Amino acid sequence: MGQRKDVKMGTIAEALGVSVVTVSNALNGRKGVSDSMRRKIREKAQELGYNATARETGTRKNTWIIGCMVASRYVQEFPSFYMEIYKNIAREAGKSDCITVLEVVTPEMENEKAPMSLFRGTQIDGLLMIGEMSRDYVNHLREQNPGIPVVCVDDYDTRSDMDYILTDSFGGMERVTYFVLEQGFSDLCFVGTVGATDSINDRYLGYCKALERRGLDQCEKKIIPDRENGLLNTPKLPDRLPQAFICNCDRTAFAVIRELRKRGLRVPEDVSVAGFDNYPRESPEHIRLTTYRNDEKVIAQISLHTLLTRIEKSDARPGGARIVEGSLVRGESVKIRRTGRDR
C-alpha cells in the first residue's frame, strides 16, 4: 500500500495507545522501544499506509526529535512570550512530521548543571534553547553533548558552535524611543532592570542611542528596575513623573499604567507609556500600547529550520547570529503631537 500524505505518526500512536515519541523511536531505529512494540508499530504503520521502512530506503527524510528548553522564570506568568514561541515551533515541527519535547529548566537545574538526559529518556537530535540561561549551564551542556546541534532563540554568546536567532532588541527599542521623542517629549525614563538579561541590556542601549541621536544625555539618571531574581515586580514610580516611560516589555508597561491610574492620571493625556514585544496583546488595562512587535511565528520558523539544516547537514557550520526584525506598533498609549495638518 502506498504512503498516504494524511497519515501522521500521531495517527499510529493513537491507534496503538502509545506516545508519538515512542512511534518515532520505533520507526527511526532508536533505543527505548521493546522489540515487540517496535514490531507492532511498524505493522500498524504499514497497515495505515505510512512508509515505516523509509529510514532505510531513503524515500522520505528522517523524523527528528527536537528538544526545547526554556527557563522556568520565563513561563511563570501566563501568557508567556517564550511559550508562544515554543507553540509556534511545535506547529512548524508538526508540518515537517518532526516532534518537539519541552523541558522547563528550574534555577536549581541551572545551578547544579543538570545533564541533558532531561527529556524523559528520549534521545533528541537537536536542541533549541529558548531565552537566556546561565552561561555555565549552556557551556556544560555543550561540553557534555558535542555532537548535538544547538540553536539559541533570543539569546546569544560568543561560542562558534551554535546558531543564534535574535529579536531586534537594540534596534527595536531605538525605534520606539525615537518615535516617542518625535512627539516632542524630552523628559523620559527607562523602566527595566539593566543587567538582568542581555535582552534588557540591549533594549536599554537602544533607548540610550535614541536619546543620543536627539542630543539628550540622561540615560544613567532615570532608570527604574522592574524585577528581582529574574521575576517581575511592580515598578516603584517617582513622585516627580517624567513625560514618558519607556518600558523594556509590555508587562512592565501595563504595570506602569496601572500605577499611574492609581494616582488618578490618564494615559496618554497626562503621561505617555511605551512598551516592547507586543505581548501580551490583551490586557485588563483596555489600552492599545505603543510598542514593538516581534513576530513569534517568523522567529519560530527560522529557529526550527536553522536547526533542521544543522541536523541534516552535519558538516554545515553554524551561521552565527541572525536578527529577526519586527515593526513599530503605534498604539494609544503615547500622546501624538498635533501638526498644522492635523488641526
XYZ file of C-alpha atoms in Angstrom:
343
model
C 0.000 0.000 0.000
C 1.373 3.449 -0.916
C 2.028 6.111 1.699
C -0.881 8.490 2.248
C 0.029 12.088 2.972
C -2.653 12.374 5.650
C -1.113 9.592 7.767
C 0.982 11.059 10.563
C 2.802 9.427 13.446
C 0.071 10.763 15.708
C -2.415 8.555 13.846
C -0.291 5.489 14.549
C 0.235 6.491 18.187
C -3.490 6.971 18.756
C -4.315 3.621 17.172
C -1.908 1.776 19.486
C -2.360 3.878 22.605
C 1.284 4.946 22.798
C 3.089 8.284 22.600
C 4.212 9.919 19.375
C 7.773 9.815 20.700
C 7.524 6.025 21.034
C 6.297 5.771 17.439
C 9.142 7.988 16.232
C 11.742 5.967 18.112
C 10.380 2.736 16.663
C 10.206 3.958 13.065
C 13.627 5.584 13.163
C 15.505 2.734 14.812
C 16.148 4.474 18.111
C 16.508 2.873 21.503
C 13.832 2.891 24.183
C 11.283 0.626 22.460
C 10.877 -3.096 23.026
C 11.176 -5.421 20.038
C 7.526 -6.476 20.328
C 6.287 -2.861 20.426
C 8.572 -1.869 17.565
C 7.077 -4.698 15.502
C 3.513 -3.646 16.349
C 4.218 -0.039 15.421
C 5.771 -0.943 12.078
C 2.889 -3.305 11.277
C 0.332 -0.606 12.124
C 2.276 1.945 10.075
C 2.208 -0.370 7.068
C -1.483 -1.093 7.596
C -2.300 2.626 7.637
C -0.149 3.398 4.630
C 2.753 5.055 6.416
C 6.164 4.136 4.968
C 7.814 2.643 8.051
C 10.930 1.496 6.167
C 11.701 4.948 4.772
C 14.694 5.423 7.065
C 16.482 2.536 5.402
C 15.321 3.233 1.834
C 15.760 6.987 1.944
C 12.331 7.625 0.332
C 11.444 10.292 2.945
C 13.500 12.409 5.275
C 14.038 11.326 8.858
C 11.646 12.219 11.604
C 13.694 14.251 14.030
C 13.040 14.713 17.734
C 13.697 18.313 18.735
C 14.447 19.083 22.365
C 13.304 22.515 23.557
C 14.469 24.152 26.790
C 13.052 27.255 28.439
C 13.880 28.624 31.889
C 11.044 28.435 34.397
C 11.325 32.162 35.196
C 10.073 32.957 31.682
C 6.921 30.865 31.925
C 5.701 31.546 35.452
C 3.208 34.132 34.224
C 0.561 33.446 31.616
C 0.546 34.209 28.762
C 4.269 33.861 28.143
C 6.102 35.255 25.099
C 8.593 32.389 25.094
C 5.860 29.768 25.434
C 4.178 31.380 22.430
C 7.433 30.937 20.518
C 7.550 27.287 21.617
C 3.964 26.696 20.470
C 4.863 28.062 17.049
C 7.966 25.866 16.941
C 5.825 22.824 17.755
C 3.373 23.720 14.967
C 6.206 24.143 12.465
C 7.766 20.860 13.571
C 4.460 19.090 13.028
C 4.392 20.298 9.411
C 7.721 18.514 8.887
C 6.477 15.436 10.755
C 9.016 16.131 13.496
C 8.416 16.019 17.241
C 9.216 18.544 19.936
C 9.843 17.646 23.566
C 9.751 20.523 26.055
C 11.774 20.777 29.258
C 11.256 23.672 31.682
C 14.592 24.354 33.391
C 14.446 25.416 37.038
C 17.091 27.598 38.727
C 18.234 24.505 40.642
C 18.807 22.631 37.391
C 20.876 25.521 36.038
C 22.926 25.865 39.232
C 23.538 22.127 39.558
C 24.260 21.788 35.824
C 21.727 19.038 35.314
C 22.721 16.715 32.435
C 20.850 16.670 29.143
C 19.128 13.381 29.990
C 16.188 15.550 30.942
C 13.811 14.717 28.136
C 12.147 11.740 29.794
C 14.824 9.418 28.461
C 14.191 10.479 24.861
C 17.164 10.668 22.532
C 16.997 14.073 20.857
C 18.540 15.020 17.509
C 18.871 18.752 18.125
C 18.264 21.335 20.810
C 16.512 24.711 20.844
C 17.315 26.820 23.917
C 14.578 29.454 24.229
C 15.506 32.561 26.203
C 18.644 33.354 28.152
C 20.102 30.778 30.538
C 23.211 30.581 32.692
C 26.362 30.667 30.555
C 27.936 27.994 32.760
C 24.907 25.769 32.239
C 24.907 26.219 28.460
C 28.654 25.581 28.242
C 28.278 22.467 30.387
C 25.586 21.071 28.074
C 27.720 21.718 25.007
C 30.770 20.073 26.539
C 28.755 17.016 27.584
C 26.932 16.725 24.229
C 29.314 17.925 21.499
C 27.531 16.049 18.716
C 24.085 17.609 19.176
C 23.465 20.838 17.212
C 22.115 23.735 19.274
C 20.233 26.870 18.263
C 19.685 29.619 20.848
C 16.454 31.579 20.482
C 16.551 35.213 21.668
C 19.895 34.708 23.371
C 23.470 34.965 22.149
C 27.044 34.311 23.154
C 30.471 34.202 21.523
C 30.530 30.419 21.014
C 31.120 29.464 17.396
C 29.453 26.036 17.586
C 25.873 27.344 17.910
C 23.423 29.464 15.939
C 21.626 32.448 17.495
C 18.220 33.677 16.335
C 17.533 37.035 17.969
C 14.774 39.571 18.305
C 15.912 43.091 17.401
C 16.104 44.356 20.970
C 18.575 47.170 20.300
C 17.167 48.462 17.023
C 13.557 47.942 18.052
C 13.886 49.906 21.279
C 15.774 52.638 19.477
C 12.810 52.973 17.105
C 10.267 53.019 19.934
C 12.204 55.637 21.888
C 12.823 57.807 18.853
C 9.128 57.703 17.986
C 8.296 58.997 21.483
C 10.932 61.713 21.187
C 9.471 62.795 17.857
C 6.203 63.618 19.632
C 8.005 66.458 21.393
C 8.913 64.696 24.657
C 12.388 65.125 26.099
C 11.927 64.014 29.729
C 11.944 60.209 29.533
C 12.558 57.337 31.960
C 13.587 53.760 31.165
C 11.789 51.033 33.130
C 13.692 47.767 33.340
C 16.352 46.075 35.445
C 19.528 46.697 33.486
C 21.842 43.701 33.828
C 19.033 41.191 34.436
C 19.209 39.800 30.884
C 21.073 40.518 27.662
C 17.774 41.455 26.021
C 17.072 44.153 28.617
C 20.646 45.402 28.273
C 20.247 45.688 24.504
C 16.935 47.483 24.852
C 18.434 49.919 27.327
C 21.319 50.598 24.934
C 18.839 51.164 22.103
C 16.996 53.629 24.340
C 20.284 55.454 25.068
C 21.153 55.524 21.366
C 17.868 57.252 20.521
C 18.472 59.847 23.256
C 21.991 60.396 21.952
C 20.680 60.982 18.443
C 18.476 63.757 19.846
C 21.342 65.288 21.789
C 19.978 64.205 25.178
C 22.209 62.764 27.905
C 20.076 61.360 30.707
C 20.439 57.569 30.488
C 22.009 56.802 33.851
C 19.885 59.287 35.771
C 16.444 57.849 35.053
C 16.170 54.078 35.332
C 13.500 52.244 37.331
C 14.029 48.496 37.968
C 11.149 46.131 37.323
C 12.353 42.723 38.545
C 14.314 40.889 41.191
C 15.941 37.467 40.846
C 14.522 37.299 37.350
C 10.905 37.802 38.471
C 8.818 40.841 37.577
C 7.866 43.312 40.312
C 5.600 46.337 40.186
C 7.868 49.305 39.342
C 8.064 51.996 42.028
C 7.346 55.251 40.251
C 8.931 58.507 41.494
C 6.924 61.372 42.958
C 8.031 63.608 40.135
C 6.993 61.882 36.945
C 8.665 62.167 33.539
C 6.719 62.982 30.391
C 7.004 59.387 29.170
C 8.044 55.939 30.396
C 9.904 53.635 28.004
C 9.398 50.075 29.296
C 11.535 47.057 28.433
C 8.468 44.845 27.940
C 4.712 45.179 27.657
C 4.001 43.510 31.012
C 6.004 46.237 32.696
C 4.290 48.886 30.579
C 0.857 47.685 31.711
C 2.079 47.691 35.334
C 3.215 51.301 34.939
C -0.185 52.244 33.511
C -1.925 50.658 36.498
C 0.280 52.626 38.905
C -0.388 55.871 37.064
C -4.130 55.287 37.152
C -3.957 54.700 40.892
C -2.690 58.283 41.114
C -5.629 59.494 39.091
C -3.524 60.131 35.983
C -4.548 59.451 32.401
C -2.526 57.688 29.715
C -1.558 59.244 27.348
C -3.156 62.614 28.194
C -1.058 63.152 31.340
C 1.822 60.678 30.892
C 2.824 58.577 27.886
C 3.918 54.926 28.131
C 5.628 52.713 25.538
C 6.435 49.014 25.756
C 8.212 46.262 23.841
C 7.298 42.803 22.435
C 3.622 43.449 21.607
C 2.861 40.679 24.092
C 0.510 40.038 25.770
C -1.800 41.686 23.271
C -4.836 41.761 25.532
C -4.833 43.405 28.945
C -7.408 44.472 31.532
C -5.990 47.985 31.166
C -8.041 48.294 27.945
C -5.494 50.365 26.082
C -3.580 49.536 22.941
C 0.097 50.029 23.693
C 2.618 51.810 21.565
C 5.216 49.053 21.370
C 7.499 46.992 19.139
C 6.107 43.847 17.595
C 8.287 40.747 17.483
C 6.917 38.118 15.090
C 6.837 34.865 17.084
C 5.886 32.833 14.007
C 8.835 34.023 11.940
C 11.233 33.597 14.874
C 9.963 30.033 15.367
C 10.196 29.184 11.676
C 13.741 30.462 11.296
C 14.881 28.809 14.540
C 13.463 25.397 13.647
C 14.593 25.421 10.025
C 18.096 26.508 11.070
C 18.279 23.584 13.488
C 16.966 21.084 10.924
C 19.643 22.264 8.490
C 22.325 21.635 11.113
C 20.883 18.156 11.823
C 20.524 17.092 8.198
C 23.830 18.585 7.066
C 26.228 17.605 9.810
C 29.151 19.281 8.033
C 27.364 22.647 7.831
C 28.960 25.313 10.001
C 26.755 27.390 12.335
C 25.917 30.760 10.826
C 26.349 32.884 13.940
C 23.737 35.443 14.984
C 20.703 36.353 12.909
C 18.464 39.248 13.919
C 14.762 38.983 13.096
C 13.415 42.491 12.646
C 9.976 43.441 13.909
C 7.832 46.537 13.445
C 6.716 49.585 15.401
C 3.120 49.486 16.669
C 1.602 52.949 17.046
C -0.945 52.384 19.761
C -2.899 54.680 22.046
C -0.507 54.983 24.992
C 1.715 57.756 23.598
C 0.306 61.238 23.083
C 0.734 62.177 19.439
C 1.955 65.648 18.633
C -0.513 67.594 16.552
C 0.675 69.254 13.367
C -0.952 72.042 11.423
C -2.316 69.464 9.007
C -3.959 67.545 11.892
C -5.925 70.523 13.172
